Amino acid sequence: MKLLGIESTAHTASVGVVDEEARVLSCATDMYRPPQGGIHPREAANHHAEVFPGLLEKALSDARIDASDLSGVAFSQGPGLGPCLRAGATVARTLVQAWELPLLPVNHCVAHLEIARIMSGFEDPVLLYASGGNTQVIAYGHGRYRVLGETLDLGVGNFLDKLALGLGATFPGGPVLERWAKEGNPRYELPYSVHGMDVSFSGLFTAARTLLNRGAPREDVAASVEVTAYSMLCEVAERALAHLGRSELVLGGGVACNRRLRAMVEGMARARGIRVYAPPPALCVDNGAMIAWTGTLVNGTGGAVPLSESAVDPRQRTDQVTAPWRVRLAGGAVPPGRP
Ligand code: ATP
Ligand code: FE2
């Protein structure tokens, strides 16, 4: 059984194909990069509409299949930018009508977790989800994935992007900042803002900008920002693990590509004696393969929808959707610590 997944929540248009064992048969991706500044939703959506036909063709030919080999088409229903979500959903609806296949709505945040979970082999991990628009600590409980903590203002990636853009970088700024940080000394003490399992970045942003305006070297500011922001993320992830009594952590989202964040999380995991897994970078960032895999889970538990119920939901929360495939799993071995 093979499934096609369509991702278009923000800057990335992607089409992936996976099989029933979550082998990624193909993943064709094209990221919208604005010439300057941040992302304009309408321009990103126009980009997606232009590139989807080519991505679709490439995903099918790389996977060496045609439409008759597919068992369904999954798409990102939310959260995300409305025009971008609608571009992907329109493609998915067109395909299921033409190919007479089930249409499978997928929550984008759940997809980041599920692709990391299947690749790690962990049964019941906590997810540290660190992307541009989202920064959350998520775990399963009572039929759904629950947000235990999250950013109270900017997503960590948006915060890094904004800081880098102010220094002349183009989007995405996180990798640029990472290059600068590698050359720098994390010598500045910056605002550290953790509230239970929530975090916030606006104080850190203001302090970093103030330092830069006073002529502090961007390399040292970048290194200090990374150490501060990622320490906050490690702390909230560790708190979630401790409260739930869980011993497995997975990473997801574009910021999880960052080497320093990975190293810091691994250090925390070693100290706590827990296992940690970060997917390869191509599966940390937005990608169609994670949508296809989560669509496989949705399909296996009767989650296909008619066109009339396939509206996108830009504000769809992680815990607004159920995860019935996890309930079925709970009928087997129930890991300790599950509520
Ligand atoms: P979501 O819809 O899940 O919020 P997103 O639209 O932000 O996702 P992702 O591809 O998951 O998309 O993440 C993109 C973010 O990741 C950008 O903010 C980018 O700067 C950041 N990022 C990518 N690579 C790195 C890196 N090496 N270090 C730090 N940040 C990074
Ligand atoms: Fe994402």
Coordinates of C-alpha atoms and ligand atoms in Angstrom, one line a residue:
M1 CA 0.0 0.0 0.0
K2 CA 1.4 3.4 -1.0
L3 CA 0.1 6.8 -0.1
L4 CA 0.8 10.3 -1.5
G5 CA 1.1 13.2 0.9
I6 CA 0.9 16.9 0.1
E7 CA 2.4 19.6 2.3
S8 CA 1.8 23.3 1.9
T9 CA 1.4 24.9 5.3
A10 CA 3.8 27.8 4.8
H11 CA 6.9 28.3 2.7
T12 CA 7.4 24.7 1.5
A13 CA 5.5 22.9 -1.2
S14 CA 6.2 19.2 -1.1
V15 CA 4.8 15.9 -2.4
G16 CA 5.9 12.6 -0.8
V17 CA 5.2 8.9 -1.3
V18 CA 5.6 6.3 1.5
D19 CA 4.7 2.7 1.7
E20 CA 2.9 0.8 4.5
E21 CA 6.2 0.4 6.4
A22 CA 6.9 4.1 6.3
R23 CA 9.7 3.7 3.7
V24 CA 10.0 7.1 2.0
L25 CA 9.8 6.2 -1.7
S26 CA 10.1 9.8 -2.8
C27 CA 9.8 13.3 -1.5
A28 CA 9.9 16.2 -4.0
T29 CA 10.2 19.6 -2.3
D30 CA 10.4 23.2 -3.4
M31 CA 10.7 26.0 -0.9
Y32 CA 9.5 29.6 -1.5
R33 CA 12.4 32.0 -0.8
P34 CA 11.3 35.6 -0.9
P35 CA 13.9 37.9 -2.5
Q36 CA 13.9 39.9 0.7
G37 CA 12.0 40.1 4.1
G38 CA 9.6 37.5 5.4
I39 CA 6.9 35.4 3.8
H40 CA 3.9 36.9 2.1
P41 CA 1.2 34.2 2.3
R42 CA -0.4 35.0 -1.1
E43 CA 3.0 35.0 -2.9
A44 CA 4.0 31.8 -1.2
A45 CA 0.6 30.2 -2.3
N46 CA 1.2 31.4 -5.9
H47 CA 4.6 29.7 -5.8
H48 CA 3.0 26.5 -4.5
A49 CA 0.3 26.5 -7.2
E50 CA 3.1 26.9 -9.8
V51 CA 5.4 24.1 -8.6
F52 CA 2.9 21.5 -7.5
P53 CA 2.4 19.9 -11.0
G54 CA 6.1 19.4 -11.4
L55 CA 6.5 18.1 -7.8
L56 CA 3.7 15.6 -8.3
E57 CA 5.3 14.3 -11.5
K58 CA 8.7 14.0 -9.9
A59 CA 7.3 12.3 -6.7
L60 CA 5.5 9.6 -8.8
S61 CA 8.5 9.0 -11.1
D62 CA 11.1 9.0 -8.3
A63 CA 8.9 6.4 -6.5
R64 CA 8.5 4.5 -9.8
I65 CA 4.7 4.3 -9.5
D66 CA 1.7 5.7 -11.1
A67 CA -1.7 6.7 -9.7
S68 CA -3.1 3.2 -9.9
D69 CA -0.5 2.1 -7.2
L70 CA -1.9 4.6 -4.7
S71 CA -4.3 3.9 -1.8
G72 CA -5.0 7.5 -0.9
V73 CA -4.0 11.1 -0.9
A74 CA -3.3 13.0 2.3
F75 CA -2.9 16.7 2.8
S76 CA -2.0 19.2 5.5
Q77 CA -5.3 20.5 6.8
G78 CA -3.7 22.9 9.4
P79 CA -2.3 24.8 11.1
G80 CA -0.7 27.1 8.7
L81 CA -1.2 30.1 6.4
G82 CA -4.7 30.0 4.8
P83 CA -3.7 30.7 1.2
C84 CA -0.9 28.2 1.3
L85 CA -3.0 25.5 2.9
R86 CA -5.7 26.0 0.3
A87 CA -3.2 25.6 -2.5
G88 CA -2.3 22.1 -1.3
A89 CA -5.8 21.1 -0.4
T90 CA -7.0 22.1 -3.9
V91 CA -4.4 19.8 -5.4
A92 CA -5.4 16.9 -3.1
R93 CA -9.1 17.3 -3.9
T94 CA -8.5 17.4 -7.6
L95 CA -6.3 14.2 -7.4
V96 CA -8.8 12.2 -5.4
Q97 CA -11.6 13.0 -7.7
A98 CA -9.6 12.1 -10.8
W99 CA -8.1 9.0 -9.3
E100 CA -11.1 7.9 -7.1
L101 CA -9.1 7.6 -4.0
P102 CA -9.8 8.4 -0.3
L103 CA -9.0 12.0 0.8
L104 CA -7.1 12.0 4.1
P105 CA -6.8 15.2 6.3
V106 CA -3.6 15.4 8.4
N107 CA -2.7 17.7 11.2
H108 CA 0.7 19.1 10.4
C109 CA 2.1 19.1 14.0
V110 CA 1.0 15.5 14.5
A111 CA 2.7 14.6 11.2
H112 CA 6.1 15.9 12.6
L113 CA 5.6 13.7 15.6
E114 CA 4.5 10.5 13.7
I115 CA 7.4 10.5 11.2
A116 CA 9.9 10.9 14.1
R117 CA 8.1 8.2 16.1
I118 CA 8.1 5.6 13.3
M119 CA 11.7 6.3 12.3
S120 CA 12.9 6.2 15.9
G121 CA 11.0 3.0 16.7
F122 CA 10.0 4.6 20.0
E123 CA 6.4 3.8 21.1
D124 CA 5.4 6.7 23.3
P125 CA 7.8 9.6 22.9
V126 CA 7.5 13.3 23.9
L127 CA 8.0 15.5 20.9
L128 CA 10.1 18.7 21.1
Y129 CA 8.6 20.5 18.0
A130 CA 10.8 23.5 17.1
S131 CA 9.9 25.1 13.8
G132 CA 9.3 28.5 12.4
G133 CA 5.7 29.0 13.3
N134 CA 5.5 26.5 16.2
T135 CA 7.4 25.7 19.3
Q136 CA 5.6 23.1 21.4
V137 CA 6.2 20.1 23.7
I138 CA 3.7 17.4 22.7
A139 CA 2.8 14.0 24.1
Y140 CA 0.0 11.5 23.7
G141 CA -2.7 11.2 26.3
H142 CA -6.4 10.0 26.2
G143 CA -6.9 9.6 22.5
R144 CA -5.1 12.7 21.3
Y145 CA -1.8 14.4 21.2
R146 CA -1.7 17.1 23.9
V147 CA 0.3 20.3 23.9
L148 CA 2.0 20.4 27.3
G149 CA 3.8 23.7 26.7
E150 CA 4.5 26.1 23.9
T151 CA 5.7 29.5 23.0
L152 CA 3.8 32.4 24.4
D153 CA 4.9 34.7 21.5
L154 CA 7.1 33.9 18.5
G155 CA 8.0 30.4 17.3
V156 CA 11.7 29.8 17.9
G157 CA 12.4 29.7 14.1
N158 CA 10.5 32.9 13.4
F159 CA 12.5 34.5 16.2
L160 CA 15.8 33.3 14.6
D161 CA 14.6 34.4 11.1
K162 CA 13.7 37.9 12.4
L163 CA 17.0 38.4 14.1
A164 CA 19.0 37.2 11.0
L165 CA 16.8 39.3 8.6
G166 CA 17.6 42.4 10.6
L167 CA 21.3 41.6 9.9
G168 CA 20.8 41.5 6.2
A169 CA 20.2 37.7 5.8
T170 CA 17.4 36.3 3.6
F171 CA 14.8 33.8 4.7
P172 CA 15.4 31.2 6.2
G173 CA 17.6 32.9 8.7
G174 CA 18.1 30.0 11.2
P175 CA 20.8 28.3 9.1
V176 CA 22.6 31.6 8.5
L177 CA 22.6 32.4 12.3
E178 CA 23.9 28.9 12.9
R179 CA 26.9 29.6 10.6
W180 CA 27.6 32.8 12.5
A181 CA 27.1 31.2 15.9
K182 CA 29.7 28.5 15.0
E183 CA 32.3 31.3 14.8
G184 CA 31.2 33.0 18.0
N185 CA 31.7 32.9 21.7
P186 CA 28.4 32.6 23.7
R187 CA 29.6 35.2 26.2
Y188 CA 26.5 37.3 26.7
E189 CA 23.9 36.6 29.3
L190 CA 20.5 37.1 27.7
P191 CA 16.9 37.0 29.0
Y192 CA 15.9 33.4 29.7
S193 CA 12.1 33.0 29.7
V194 CA 10.6 29.7 30.8
H195 CA 7.1 29.6 32.5
G196 CA 6.3 26.0 33.5
M197 CA 6.4 24.3 30.2
D198 CA 5.9 27.4 28.1
V199 CA 8.7 29.7 26.7
S200 CA 8.8 33.1 25.2
F201 CA 11.4 34.8 22.9
S202 CA 10.4 38.5 22.7
G203 CA 12.6 39.6 25.6
L204 CA 15.5 37.6 24.1
F205 CA 14.9 39.2 20.7
T206 CA 14.9 42.8 22.2
A207 CA 18.1 42.1 24.2
A208 CA 19.9 40.6 21.2
R209 CA 18.9 43.5 18.9
T210 CA 20.1 46.0 21.6
L211 CA 23.4 44.3 21.8
L212 CA 23.8 44.4 18.0
N213 CA 22.8 48.0 17.8
R214 CA 25.6 48.7 20.3
G215 CA 28.1 47.1 18.0
A216 CA 28.4 43.6 19.6
P217 CA 29.9 41.1 17.1
R218 CA 27.1 39.2 15.4
E219 CA 28.9 35.9 15.8
D220 CA 29.0 36.3 19.6
V221 CA 25.4 37.4 19.7
A222 CA 24.3 34.5 17.5
A223 CA 26.1 32.0 19.7
S224 CA 24.7 33.5 22.9
V225 CA 21.2 33.5 21.4
E226 CA 21.4 29.9 20.4
V227 CA 22.7 28.8 23.8
T228 CA 19.9 30.7 25.6
A229 CA 17.0 29.7 23.3
Y230 CA 18.0 26.1 23.1
S231 CA 18.6 25.8 26.9
M232 CA 15.0 27.0 27.3
L233 CA 13.8 24.3 24.9
C234 CA 15.9 21.6 26.7
E235 CA 14.4 22.7 30.0
V236 CA 10.8 22.4 29.0
A237 CA 11.4 19.1 27.2
E238 CA 13.0 17.7 30.3
R239 CA 10.2 18.9 32.5
A240 CA 7.6 17.2 30.2
L241 CA 9.6 14.0 30.4
A242 CA 9.9 14.1 34.1
H243 CA 6.2 14.9 34.7
L244 CA 5.0 12.2 32.4
G245 CA 7.7 9.7 33.5
R246 CA 8.6 9.0 29.9
S247 CA 12.0 8.0 28.7
E248 CA 11.9 8.8 24.9
L249 CA 12.2 12.1 23.2
V250 CA 12.0 12.9 19.5
L251 CA 12.8 16.2 17.7
G252 CA 10.9 17.7 14.8
G253 CA 10.5 21.0 12.9
G254 CA 13.1 23.0 10.9
V255 CA 15.0 24.2 14.0
A256 CA 15.7 20.6 14.9
C257 CA 18.2 20.6 12.0
N258 CA 20.4 22.8 14.2
R259 CA 23.6 21.0 15.4
R260 CA 23.8 22.9 18.7
L261 CA 20.2 22.1 19.6
R262 CA 20.7 18.4 18.8
A263 CA 23.9 18.3 20.8
M264 CA 22.3 20.1 23.8
V265 CA 19.3 17.8 23.7
E266 CA 21.5 14.7 23.5
G267 CA 23.5 16.0 26.5
M268 CA 20.3 16.4 28.5
A269 CA 19.1 12.9 27.4
R270 CA 22.4 11.3 28.5
A271 CA 22.2 13.0 31.9
R272 CA 18.6 11.8 32.4
G273 CA 19.3 8.3 31.0
I274 CA 16.6 8.6 28.3
R275 CA 16.7 7.9 24.5
V276 CA 16.5 10.7 22.0
Y277 CA 16.0 10.6 18.2
A278 CA 16.2 13.4 15.6
P279 CA 15.1 12.5 12.0
P280 CA 17.4 13.4 9.2
P281 CA 17.1 17.2 8.3
A282 CA 15.0 16.5 5.2
L283 CA 12.3 15.0 7.4
C284 CA 12.7 17.6 10.2
V285 CA 11.7 20.4 7.9
D286 CA 8.2 20.5 6.3
N287 CA 7.9 17.6 3.8
G288 CA 5.3 15.6 2.0
A289 CA 6.5 12.2 3.3
M290 CA 5.4 12.9 6.9
I291 CA 2.0 13.9 5.6
A292 CA 1.8 10.7 3.5
W293 CA 2.8 8.5 6.5
T294 CA 0.4 10.2 8.9
G295 CA -2.3 9.9 6.2
T296 CA -1.5 6.1 6.2
L297 CA -2.4 6.1 9.9
V298 CA -5.5 8.2 9.3
N299 CA -6.6 5.9 6.5
G300 CA -6.1 2.8 8.6
T301 CA -8.5 4.1 11.2
G302 CA -11.3 5.2 9.0
G303 CA -10.4 8.9 8.8
A304 CA -11.1 9.6 5.1
V305 CA -13.4 12.5 4.5
P306 CA -15.8 13.6 1.7
L307 CA -14.8 16.7 -0.2
S308 CA -17.5 18.7 1.7
E309 CA -15.6 18.1 5.0
S310 CA -12.1 18.8 3.7
A311 CA -11.9 22.5 4.5
V312 CA -8.5 23.7 5.7
D313 CA -8.2 25.1 9.2
P314 CA -5.3 27.6 9.6
R315 CA -5.7 27.5 13.4
Q316 CA -6.2 23.8 13.9
R317 CA -4.6 22.8 17.2
T318 CA -2.7 19.6 17.8
D319 CA -5.3 18.4 20.3
Q320 CA -8.3 19.3 18.1
V321 CA -7.8 16.1 16.2
T322 CA -8.0 12.5 17.5
A323 CA -5.2 9.9 17.1
P324 CA -7.3 6.7 17.0
W325 CA -4.3 4.6 15.8
R326 CA -2.7 5.3 19.2
V327 CA -5.8 4.1 21.0
R328 CA -5.6 0.8 19.1
L329 CA -1.9 0.5 20.0
A330 CA -2.8 1.0 23.6
G331 CA -4.7 -2.2 23.5
G332 CA -1.4 -3.9 23.3
A333 CA 1.6 -3.1 25.5
V334 CA 0.9 0.0 27.4
P335 CA 4.1 1.8 28.2
P336 CA 4.6 2.9 31.8
G337 CA 3.7 6.5 32.5
R338 CA 0.9 6.7 30.0
P339 CA -2.1 8.4 31.6
Ligands
ATP1 P1 5.6 24.8 10.9 O1 4.5 24.9 9.9 O2 5.8 23.4 11.5 O3 5.7 25.8 11.9 P2 7.7 25.9 9.3 O4 6.8 26.5 8.3 O5 8.3 26.9 10.2 O6 6.9 24.8 10.0 P3 9.9 24.2 9.0 O7 10.5 23.7 7.7 O8 9.5 23.1 10.0 O9 8.8 25.1 8.5 O10 11.0 25.1 9.7 C1 11.5 26.3 9.2 C2 12.3 27.0 10.2 O11 13.4 26.3 10.7 C3 12.8 28.4 9.8 O12 12.5 29.3 10.8 C4 14.3 28.2 9.7 O13 15.0 29.3 9.9 C5 14.5 27.1 10.8 N1 15.7 26.4 10.5 C6 16.1 25.6 9.5 N2 17.3 25.1 9.6 C7 17.8 25.6 10.8 C8 19.1 25.5 11.5 N3 20.1 24.7 11.0 N4 19.2 26.1 12.6 C9 18.2 26.9 13.2 N5 17.0 27.1 12.5 C10 16.8 26.4 11.4
FE2_2 FE 6.4 22.1 10.0

